[in-house]
PDB file of C-alpha atoms and ligand atoms in Angstrom:
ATOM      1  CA  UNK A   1      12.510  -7.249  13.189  1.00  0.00           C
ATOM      2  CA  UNK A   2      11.339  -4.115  12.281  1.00  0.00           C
ATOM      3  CA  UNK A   3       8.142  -3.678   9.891  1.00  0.00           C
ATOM      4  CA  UNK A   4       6.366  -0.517   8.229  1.00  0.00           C
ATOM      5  CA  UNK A   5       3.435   0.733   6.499  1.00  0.00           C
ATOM      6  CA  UNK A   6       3.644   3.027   3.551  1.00  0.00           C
ATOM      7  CA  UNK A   7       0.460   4.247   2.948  1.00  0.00           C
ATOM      8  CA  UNK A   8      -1.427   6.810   0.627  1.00  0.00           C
ATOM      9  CA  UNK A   9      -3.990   6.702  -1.923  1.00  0.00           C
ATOM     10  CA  UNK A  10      -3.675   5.453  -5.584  1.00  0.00           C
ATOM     11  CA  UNK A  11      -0.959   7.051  -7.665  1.00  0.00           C
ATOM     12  CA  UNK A  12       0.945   8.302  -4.382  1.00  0.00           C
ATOM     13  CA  UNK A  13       3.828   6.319  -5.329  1.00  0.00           C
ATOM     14  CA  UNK A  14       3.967   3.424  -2.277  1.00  0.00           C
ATOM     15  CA  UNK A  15       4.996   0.792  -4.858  1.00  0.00           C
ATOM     16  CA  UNK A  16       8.021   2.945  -6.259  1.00  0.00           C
ATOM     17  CA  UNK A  17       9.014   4.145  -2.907  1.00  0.00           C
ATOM     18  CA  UNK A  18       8.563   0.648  -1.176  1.00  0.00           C
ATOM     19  CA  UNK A  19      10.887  -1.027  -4.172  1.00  0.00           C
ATOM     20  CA  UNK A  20      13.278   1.354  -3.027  1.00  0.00           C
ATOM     21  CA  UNK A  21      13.156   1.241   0.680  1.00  0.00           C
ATOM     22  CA  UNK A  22      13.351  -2.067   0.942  1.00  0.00           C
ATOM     23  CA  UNK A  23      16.485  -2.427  -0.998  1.00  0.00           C
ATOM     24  CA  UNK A  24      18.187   0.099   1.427  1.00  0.00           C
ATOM     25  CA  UNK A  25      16.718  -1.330   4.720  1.00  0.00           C
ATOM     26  CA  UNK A  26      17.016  -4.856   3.488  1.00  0.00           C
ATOM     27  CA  UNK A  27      12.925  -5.094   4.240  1.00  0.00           C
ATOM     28  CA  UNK A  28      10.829  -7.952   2.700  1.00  0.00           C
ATOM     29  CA  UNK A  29       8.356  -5.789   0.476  1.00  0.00           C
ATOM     30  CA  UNK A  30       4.931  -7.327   0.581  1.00  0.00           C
ATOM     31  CA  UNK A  31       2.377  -5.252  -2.074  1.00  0.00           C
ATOM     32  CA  UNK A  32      -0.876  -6.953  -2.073  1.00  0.00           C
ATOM     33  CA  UNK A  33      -1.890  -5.470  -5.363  1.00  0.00           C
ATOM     34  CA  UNK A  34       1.588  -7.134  -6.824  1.00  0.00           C
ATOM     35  CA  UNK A  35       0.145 -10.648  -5.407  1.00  0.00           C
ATOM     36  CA  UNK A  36      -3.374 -10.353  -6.530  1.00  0.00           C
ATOM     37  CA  UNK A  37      -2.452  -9.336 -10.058  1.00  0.00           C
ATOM     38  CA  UNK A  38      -0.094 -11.946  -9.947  1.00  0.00           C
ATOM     39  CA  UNK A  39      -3.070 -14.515  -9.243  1.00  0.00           C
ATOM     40  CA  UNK A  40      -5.192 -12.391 -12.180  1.00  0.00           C
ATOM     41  CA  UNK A  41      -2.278 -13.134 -14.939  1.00  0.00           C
ATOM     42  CA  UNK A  42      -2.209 -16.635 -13.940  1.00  0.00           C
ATOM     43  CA  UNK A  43      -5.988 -17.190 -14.266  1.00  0.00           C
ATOM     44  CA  UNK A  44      -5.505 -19.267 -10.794  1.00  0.00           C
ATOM     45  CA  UNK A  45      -9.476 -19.657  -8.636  1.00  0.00           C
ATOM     46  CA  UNK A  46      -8.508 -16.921  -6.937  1.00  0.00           C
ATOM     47  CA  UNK A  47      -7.785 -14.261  -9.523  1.00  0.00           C
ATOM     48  CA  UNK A  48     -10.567 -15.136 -11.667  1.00  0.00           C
ATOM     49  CA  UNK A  49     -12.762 -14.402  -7.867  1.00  0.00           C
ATOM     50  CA  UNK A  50     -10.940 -10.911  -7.929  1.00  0.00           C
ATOM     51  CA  UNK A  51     -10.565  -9.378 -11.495  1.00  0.00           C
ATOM     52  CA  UNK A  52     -13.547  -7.841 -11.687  1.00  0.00           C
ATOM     53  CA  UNK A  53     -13.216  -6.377  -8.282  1.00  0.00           C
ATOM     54  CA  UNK A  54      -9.942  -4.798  -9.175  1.00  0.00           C
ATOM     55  CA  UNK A  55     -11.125  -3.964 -12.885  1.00  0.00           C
ATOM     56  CA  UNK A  56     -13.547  -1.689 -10.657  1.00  0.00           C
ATOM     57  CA  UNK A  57     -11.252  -0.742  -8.418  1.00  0.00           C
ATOM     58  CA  UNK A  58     -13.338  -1.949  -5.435  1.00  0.00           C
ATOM     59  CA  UNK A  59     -11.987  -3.736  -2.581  1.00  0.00           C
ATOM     60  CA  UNK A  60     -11.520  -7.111  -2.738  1.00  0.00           C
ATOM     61  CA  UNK A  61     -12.842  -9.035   0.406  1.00  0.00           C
ATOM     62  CA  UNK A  62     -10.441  -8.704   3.879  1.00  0.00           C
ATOM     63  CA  UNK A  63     -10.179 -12.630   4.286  1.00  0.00           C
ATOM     64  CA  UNK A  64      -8.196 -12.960   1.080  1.00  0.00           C
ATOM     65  CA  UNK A  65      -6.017 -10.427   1.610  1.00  0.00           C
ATOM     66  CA  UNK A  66      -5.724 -11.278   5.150  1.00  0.00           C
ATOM     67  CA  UNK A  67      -4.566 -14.646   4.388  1.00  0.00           C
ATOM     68  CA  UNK A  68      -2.500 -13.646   1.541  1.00  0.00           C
ATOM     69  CA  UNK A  69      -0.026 -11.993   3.955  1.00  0.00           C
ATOM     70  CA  UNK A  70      -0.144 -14.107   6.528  1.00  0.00           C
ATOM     71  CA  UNK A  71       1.151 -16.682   4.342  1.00  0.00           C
ATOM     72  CA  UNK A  72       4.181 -14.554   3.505  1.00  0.00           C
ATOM     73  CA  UNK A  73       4.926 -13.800   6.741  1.00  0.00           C
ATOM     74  CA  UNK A  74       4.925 -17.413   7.378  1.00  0.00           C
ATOM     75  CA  UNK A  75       7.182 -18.113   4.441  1.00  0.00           C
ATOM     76  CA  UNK A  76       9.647 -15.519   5.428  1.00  0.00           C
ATOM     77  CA  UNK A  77      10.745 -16.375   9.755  1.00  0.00           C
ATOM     78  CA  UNK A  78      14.035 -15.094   9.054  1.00  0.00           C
ATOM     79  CA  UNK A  79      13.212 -12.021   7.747  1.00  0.00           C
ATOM     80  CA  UNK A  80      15.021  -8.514   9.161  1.00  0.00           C
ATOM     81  CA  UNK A  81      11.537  -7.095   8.294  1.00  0.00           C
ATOM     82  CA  UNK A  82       8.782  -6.004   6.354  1.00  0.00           C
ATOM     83  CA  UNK A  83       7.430  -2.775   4.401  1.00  0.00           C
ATOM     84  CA  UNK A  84       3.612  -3.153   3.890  1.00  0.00           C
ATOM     85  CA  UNK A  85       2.439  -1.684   0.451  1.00  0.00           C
ATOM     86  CA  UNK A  86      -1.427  -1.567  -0.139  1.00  0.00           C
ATOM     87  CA  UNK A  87      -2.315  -3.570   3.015  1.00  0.00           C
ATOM     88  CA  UNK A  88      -4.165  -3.065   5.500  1.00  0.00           C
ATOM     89  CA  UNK A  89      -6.654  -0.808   3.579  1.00  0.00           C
ATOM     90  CA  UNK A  90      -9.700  -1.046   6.220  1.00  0.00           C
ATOM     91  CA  UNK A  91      -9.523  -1.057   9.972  1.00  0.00           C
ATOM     92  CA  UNK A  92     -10.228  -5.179  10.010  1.00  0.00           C
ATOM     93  CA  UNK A  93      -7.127  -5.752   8.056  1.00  0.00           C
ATOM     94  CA  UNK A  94      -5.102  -3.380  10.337  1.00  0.00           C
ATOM     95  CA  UNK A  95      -5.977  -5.258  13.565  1.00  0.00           C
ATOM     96  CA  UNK A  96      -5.509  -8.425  11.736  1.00  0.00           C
ATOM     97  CA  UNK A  97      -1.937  -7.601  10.995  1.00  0.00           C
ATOM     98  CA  UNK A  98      -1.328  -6.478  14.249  1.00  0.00           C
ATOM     99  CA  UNK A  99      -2.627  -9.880  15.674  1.00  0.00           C
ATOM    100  CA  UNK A 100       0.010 -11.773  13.094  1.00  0.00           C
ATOM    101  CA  UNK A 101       2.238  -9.644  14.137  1.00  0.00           C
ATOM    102  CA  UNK A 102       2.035  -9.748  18.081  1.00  0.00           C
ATOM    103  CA  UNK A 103       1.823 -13.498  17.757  1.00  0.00           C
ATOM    104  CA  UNK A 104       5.622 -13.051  16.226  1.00  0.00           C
ATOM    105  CA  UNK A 105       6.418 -10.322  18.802  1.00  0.00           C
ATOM    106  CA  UNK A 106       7.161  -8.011  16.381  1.00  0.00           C
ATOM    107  CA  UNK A 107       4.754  -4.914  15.564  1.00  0.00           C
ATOM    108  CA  UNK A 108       4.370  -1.963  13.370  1.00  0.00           C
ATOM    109  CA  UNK A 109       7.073   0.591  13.760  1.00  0.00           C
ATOM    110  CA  UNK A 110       5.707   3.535  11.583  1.00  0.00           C
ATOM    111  CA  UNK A 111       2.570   3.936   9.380  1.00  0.00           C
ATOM    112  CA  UNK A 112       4.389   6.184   6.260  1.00  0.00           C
ATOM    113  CA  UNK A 113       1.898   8.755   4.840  1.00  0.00           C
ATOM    114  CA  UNK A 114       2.742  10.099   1.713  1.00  0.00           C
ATOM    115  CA  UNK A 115       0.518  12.938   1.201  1.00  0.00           C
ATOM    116  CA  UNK A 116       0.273  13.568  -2.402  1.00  0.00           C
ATOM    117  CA  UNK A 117      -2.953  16.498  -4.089  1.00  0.00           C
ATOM    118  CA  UNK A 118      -5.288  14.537  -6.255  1.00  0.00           C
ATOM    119  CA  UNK A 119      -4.576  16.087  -9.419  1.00  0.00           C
ATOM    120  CA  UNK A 120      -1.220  15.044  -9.061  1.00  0.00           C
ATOM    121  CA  UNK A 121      -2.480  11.077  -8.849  1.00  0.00           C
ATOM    122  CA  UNK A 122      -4.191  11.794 -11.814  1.00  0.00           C
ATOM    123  CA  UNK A 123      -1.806  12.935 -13.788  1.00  0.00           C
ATOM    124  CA  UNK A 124       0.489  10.330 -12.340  1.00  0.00           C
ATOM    125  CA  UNK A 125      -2.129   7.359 -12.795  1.00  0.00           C
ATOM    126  CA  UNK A 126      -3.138   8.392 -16.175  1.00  0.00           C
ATOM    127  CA  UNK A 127       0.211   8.642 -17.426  1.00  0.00           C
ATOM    128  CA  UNK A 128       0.945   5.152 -16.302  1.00  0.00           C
ATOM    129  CA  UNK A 129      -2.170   3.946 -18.456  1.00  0.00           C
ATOM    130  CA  UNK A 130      -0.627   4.373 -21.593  1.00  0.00           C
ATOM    131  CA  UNK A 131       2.405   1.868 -20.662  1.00  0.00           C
ATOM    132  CA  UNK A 132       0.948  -0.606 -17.818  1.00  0.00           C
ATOM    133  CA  UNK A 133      -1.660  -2.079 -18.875  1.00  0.00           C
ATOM    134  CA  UNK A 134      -3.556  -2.186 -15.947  1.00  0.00           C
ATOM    135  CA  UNK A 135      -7.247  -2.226 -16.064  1.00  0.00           C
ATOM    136  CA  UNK A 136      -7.785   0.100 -13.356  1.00  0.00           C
ATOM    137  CA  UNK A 137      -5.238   2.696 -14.639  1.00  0.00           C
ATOM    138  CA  UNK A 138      -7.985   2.842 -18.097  1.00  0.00           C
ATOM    139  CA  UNK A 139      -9.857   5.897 -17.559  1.00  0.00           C
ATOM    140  CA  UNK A 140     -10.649   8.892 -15.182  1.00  0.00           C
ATOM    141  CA  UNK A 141     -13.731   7.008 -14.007  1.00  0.00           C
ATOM    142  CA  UNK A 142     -12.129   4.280 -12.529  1.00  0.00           C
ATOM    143  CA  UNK A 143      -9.593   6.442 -11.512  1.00  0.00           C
ATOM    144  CA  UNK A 144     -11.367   8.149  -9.525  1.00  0.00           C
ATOM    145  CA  UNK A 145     -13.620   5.318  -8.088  1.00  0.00           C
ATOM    146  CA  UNK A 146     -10.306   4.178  -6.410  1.00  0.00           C
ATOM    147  CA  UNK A 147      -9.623   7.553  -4.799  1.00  0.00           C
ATOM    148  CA  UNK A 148     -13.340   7.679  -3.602  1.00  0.00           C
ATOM    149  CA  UNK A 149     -13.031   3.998  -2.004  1.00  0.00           C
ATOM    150  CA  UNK A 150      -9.695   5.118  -0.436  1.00  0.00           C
ATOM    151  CA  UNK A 151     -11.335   8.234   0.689  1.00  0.00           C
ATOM    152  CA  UNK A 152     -14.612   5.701   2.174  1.00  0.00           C
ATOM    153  CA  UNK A 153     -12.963   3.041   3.490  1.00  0.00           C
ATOM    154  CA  UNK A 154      -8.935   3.140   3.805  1.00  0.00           C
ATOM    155  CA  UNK A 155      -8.525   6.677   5.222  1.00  0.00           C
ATOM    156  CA  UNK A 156     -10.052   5.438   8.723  1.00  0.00           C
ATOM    157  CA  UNK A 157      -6.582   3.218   8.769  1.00  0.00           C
ATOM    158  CA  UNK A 158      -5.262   6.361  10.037  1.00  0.00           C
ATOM    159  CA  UNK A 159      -6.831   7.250  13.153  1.00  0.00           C
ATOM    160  CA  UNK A 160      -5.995   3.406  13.742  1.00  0.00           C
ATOM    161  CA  UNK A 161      -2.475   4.096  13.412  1.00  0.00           C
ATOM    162  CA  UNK A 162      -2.461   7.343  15.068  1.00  0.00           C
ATOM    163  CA  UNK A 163      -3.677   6.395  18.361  1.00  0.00           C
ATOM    164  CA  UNK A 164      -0.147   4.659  18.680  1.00  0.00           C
ATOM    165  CA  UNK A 165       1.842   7.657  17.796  1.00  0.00           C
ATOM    166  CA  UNK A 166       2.845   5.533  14.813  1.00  0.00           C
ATOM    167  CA  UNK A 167       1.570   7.713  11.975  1.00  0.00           C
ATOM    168  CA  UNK A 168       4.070   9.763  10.052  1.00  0.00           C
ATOM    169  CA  UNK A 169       3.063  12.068   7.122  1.00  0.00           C
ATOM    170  CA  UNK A 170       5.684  12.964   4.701  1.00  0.00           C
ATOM    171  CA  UNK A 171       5.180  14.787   1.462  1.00  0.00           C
ATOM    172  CA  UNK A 172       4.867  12.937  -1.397  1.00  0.00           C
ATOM    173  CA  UNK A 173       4.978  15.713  -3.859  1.00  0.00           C
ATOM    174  CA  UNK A 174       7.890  16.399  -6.091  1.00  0.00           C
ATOM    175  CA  UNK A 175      10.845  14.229  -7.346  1.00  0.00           C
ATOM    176  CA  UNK A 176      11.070  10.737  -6.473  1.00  0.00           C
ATOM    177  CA  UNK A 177      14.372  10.518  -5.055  1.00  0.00           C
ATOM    178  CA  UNK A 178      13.823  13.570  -3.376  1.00  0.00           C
ATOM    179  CA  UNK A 179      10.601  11.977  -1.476  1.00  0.00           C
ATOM    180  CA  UNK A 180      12.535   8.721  -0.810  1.00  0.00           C
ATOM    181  CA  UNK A 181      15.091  10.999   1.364  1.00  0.00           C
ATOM    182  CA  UNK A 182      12.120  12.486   3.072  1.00  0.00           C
ATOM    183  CA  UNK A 183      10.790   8.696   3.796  1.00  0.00           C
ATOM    184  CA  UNK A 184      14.525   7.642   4.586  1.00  0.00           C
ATOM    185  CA  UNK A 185      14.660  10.315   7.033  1.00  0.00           C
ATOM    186  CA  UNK A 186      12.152   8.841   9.144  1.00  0.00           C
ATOM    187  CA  UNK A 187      12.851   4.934   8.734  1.00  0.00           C
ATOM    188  CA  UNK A 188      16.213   6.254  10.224  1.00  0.00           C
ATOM    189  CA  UNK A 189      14.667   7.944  13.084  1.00  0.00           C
ATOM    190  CA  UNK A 190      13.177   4.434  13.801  1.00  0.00           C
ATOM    191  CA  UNK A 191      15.975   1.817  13.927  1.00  0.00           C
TER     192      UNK A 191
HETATM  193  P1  AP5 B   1      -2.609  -1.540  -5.504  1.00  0.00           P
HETATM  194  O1  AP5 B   1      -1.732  -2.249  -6.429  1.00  0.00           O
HETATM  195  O2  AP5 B   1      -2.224  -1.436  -4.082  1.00  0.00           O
HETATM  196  O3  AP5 B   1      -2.914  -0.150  -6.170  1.00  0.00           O
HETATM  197  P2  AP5 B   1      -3.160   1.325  -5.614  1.00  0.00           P
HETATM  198  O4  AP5 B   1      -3.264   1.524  -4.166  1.00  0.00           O
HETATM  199  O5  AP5 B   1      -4.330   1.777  -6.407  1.00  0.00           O
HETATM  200  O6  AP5 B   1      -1.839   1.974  -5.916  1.00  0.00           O
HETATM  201  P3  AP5 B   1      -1.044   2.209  -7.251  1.00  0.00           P
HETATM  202  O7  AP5 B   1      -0.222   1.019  -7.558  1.00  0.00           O
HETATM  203  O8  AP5 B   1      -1.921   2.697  -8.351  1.00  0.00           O
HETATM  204  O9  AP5 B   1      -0.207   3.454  -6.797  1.00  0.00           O
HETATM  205  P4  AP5 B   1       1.008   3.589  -5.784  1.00  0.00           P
HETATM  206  O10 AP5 B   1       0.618   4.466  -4.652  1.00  0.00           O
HETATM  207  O11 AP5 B   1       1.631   2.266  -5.474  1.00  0.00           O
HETATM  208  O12 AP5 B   1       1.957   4.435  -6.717  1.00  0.00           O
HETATM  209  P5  AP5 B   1       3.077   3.932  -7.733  1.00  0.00           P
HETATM  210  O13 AP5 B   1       4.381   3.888  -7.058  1.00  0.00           O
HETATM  211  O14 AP5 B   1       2.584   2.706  -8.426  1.00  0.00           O
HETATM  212  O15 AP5 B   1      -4.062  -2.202  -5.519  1.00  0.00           O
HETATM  213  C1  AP5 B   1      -4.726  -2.493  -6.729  1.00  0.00           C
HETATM  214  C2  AP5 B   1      -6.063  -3.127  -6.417  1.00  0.00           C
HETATM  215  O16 AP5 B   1      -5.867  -4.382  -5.746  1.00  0.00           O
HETATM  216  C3  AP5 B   1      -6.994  -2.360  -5.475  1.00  0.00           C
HETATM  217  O17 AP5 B   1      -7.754  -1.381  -6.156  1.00  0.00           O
HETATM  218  C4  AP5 B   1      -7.852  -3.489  -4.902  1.00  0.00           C
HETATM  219  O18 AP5 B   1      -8.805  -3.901  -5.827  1.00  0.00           O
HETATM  220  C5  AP5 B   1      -6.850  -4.604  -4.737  1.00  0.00           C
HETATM  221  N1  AP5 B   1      -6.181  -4.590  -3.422  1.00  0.00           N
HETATM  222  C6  AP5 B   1      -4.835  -4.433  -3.209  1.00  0.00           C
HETATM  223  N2  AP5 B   1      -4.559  -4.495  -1.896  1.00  0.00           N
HETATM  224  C7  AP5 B   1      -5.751  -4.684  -1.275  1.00  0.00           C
HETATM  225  C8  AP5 B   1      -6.118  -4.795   0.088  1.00  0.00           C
HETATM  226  N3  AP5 B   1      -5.206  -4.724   1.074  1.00  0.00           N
HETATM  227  N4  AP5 B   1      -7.414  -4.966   0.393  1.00  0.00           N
HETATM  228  C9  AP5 B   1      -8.360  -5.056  -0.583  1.00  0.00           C
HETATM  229  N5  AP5 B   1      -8.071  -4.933  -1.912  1.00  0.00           N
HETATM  230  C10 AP5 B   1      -6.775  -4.753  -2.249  1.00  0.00           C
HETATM  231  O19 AP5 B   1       3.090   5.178  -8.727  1.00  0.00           O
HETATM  232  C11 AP5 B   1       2.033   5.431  -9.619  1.00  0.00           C
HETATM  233  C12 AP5 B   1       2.641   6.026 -10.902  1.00  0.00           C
HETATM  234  O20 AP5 B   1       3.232   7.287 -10.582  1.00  0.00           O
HETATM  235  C13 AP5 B   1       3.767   5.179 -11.514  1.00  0.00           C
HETATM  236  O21 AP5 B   1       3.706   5.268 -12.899  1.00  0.00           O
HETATM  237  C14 AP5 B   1       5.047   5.846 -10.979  1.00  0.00           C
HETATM  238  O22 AP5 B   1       6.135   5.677 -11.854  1.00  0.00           O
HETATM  239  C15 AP5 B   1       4.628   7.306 -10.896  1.00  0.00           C
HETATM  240  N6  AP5 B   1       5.292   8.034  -9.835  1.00  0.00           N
HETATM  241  C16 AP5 B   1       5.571   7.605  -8.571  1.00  0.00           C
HETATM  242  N7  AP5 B   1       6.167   8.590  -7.846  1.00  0.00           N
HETATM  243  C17 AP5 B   1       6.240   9.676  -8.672  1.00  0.00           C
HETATM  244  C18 AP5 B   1       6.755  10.990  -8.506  1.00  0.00           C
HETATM  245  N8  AP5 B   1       7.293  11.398  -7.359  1.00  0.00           N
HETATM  246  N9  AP5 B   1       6.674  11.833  -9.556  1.00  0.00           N
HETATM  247  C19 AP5 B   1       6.132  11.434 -10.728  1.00  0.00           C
HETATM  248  N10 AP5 B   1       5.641  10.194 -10.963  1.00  0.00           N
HETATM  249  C20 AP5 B   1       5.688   9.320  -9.932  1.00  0.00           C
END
């Protein structure tokens, strides 16, 4: 099995990159924003507990998220591996995964940084407003509240990473097949 992060702040492009990734590695994607909007559009106990949170674009608690995976990773023993999109997004998440992980014997292989300038997720996330339809894509405020919490409390996911040699940064900047080269590049490297 072999598993990796891609990691970067909002509008950096992990989702479009990890869609892609793990249809040429043949890598379970797991997004944790995909499942937790999910559980908003079907009104289930838990997404009515987290709308508001993501409407913010705050953090939603580590134990849900936490779980969340776990259970997919549970679901999935046959898997060739995983690409982690959006998760883990504080330190306690990170050693989490690495605990679910160990007790597979499988681990992180590389933490994928996709560094990306912040008018460029602007642009990018504010574009996206006018077809998604997500609530946290609605205006420059909110915008930017998510680039301040990833900034406050997902950036220290790095040093984290780091001390294992596992963190990569590629540049996320310019044409999106163009990055996903770049990210193939070092997947390759890898396996
Ligand atoms: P999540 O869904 O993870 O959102 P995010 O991190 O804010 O990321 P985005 O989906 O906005 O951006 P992305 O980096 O995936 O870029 P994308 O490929 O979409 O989380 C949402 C919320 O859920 C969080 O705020 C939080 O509340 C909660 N949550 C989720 N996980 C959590 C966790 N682990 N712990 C606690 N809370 C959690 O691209 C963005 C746009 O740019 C798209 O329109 C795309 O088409 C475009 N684009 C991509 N690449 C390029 C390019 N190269 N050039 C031009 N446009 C591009």
């Amino acid at each position: 099995m072999i598993n990796f992060l891609i990691f970067g702040p909002p509008g950096s492009g992990k989702g479009t990159q990890s869609v892609k990734l793990a249809s040429e590695f043949s890598l379970i994607h797991l997004s944790t924003g995909d499942m937790l909007r999910e559980e908003v559009a079907g009104q289930t106990g838990l997404g009515r507990k987290v709308e508001g949170i993501m409407q913010r674009g705050e953090l939603v608690p580590d134990d849900v998220v936490i779980e969340m995976i776990a259970e997919r990773l549970d679901a999935n023993p046959g898997a060739g591996g995983f690409i982690f999109d959006g998760f883990p997004r504080t330190v306690d998440q990170a050693r989490a995964l690495d605990e679910t992980l160990a007790d597979k014997n499988t681990s992180i292989c590389k933490m994928l940084m996709l560094e990306v300038e912040h008018e460029e997720l602007v642009r990018r996330l504010i574009l996206r407003a006018e077809v998604s339809g997500r609530p946290d894509d609605k205006n420059l405020d909110i915008i930017e509240n998510r680039i301040k919490v990833y900034k406050e409390k997902t950036e220290p996911v790095i040093s984290y990473y780091r001390k294992d040699n596992k963190y990569q940064t590629v540049n996320g900047m310019g044409d999106i097949d163009e990055i996903f080269h770049r990210l193939c590049e070092v997947i390759r490297a890898c396996i």
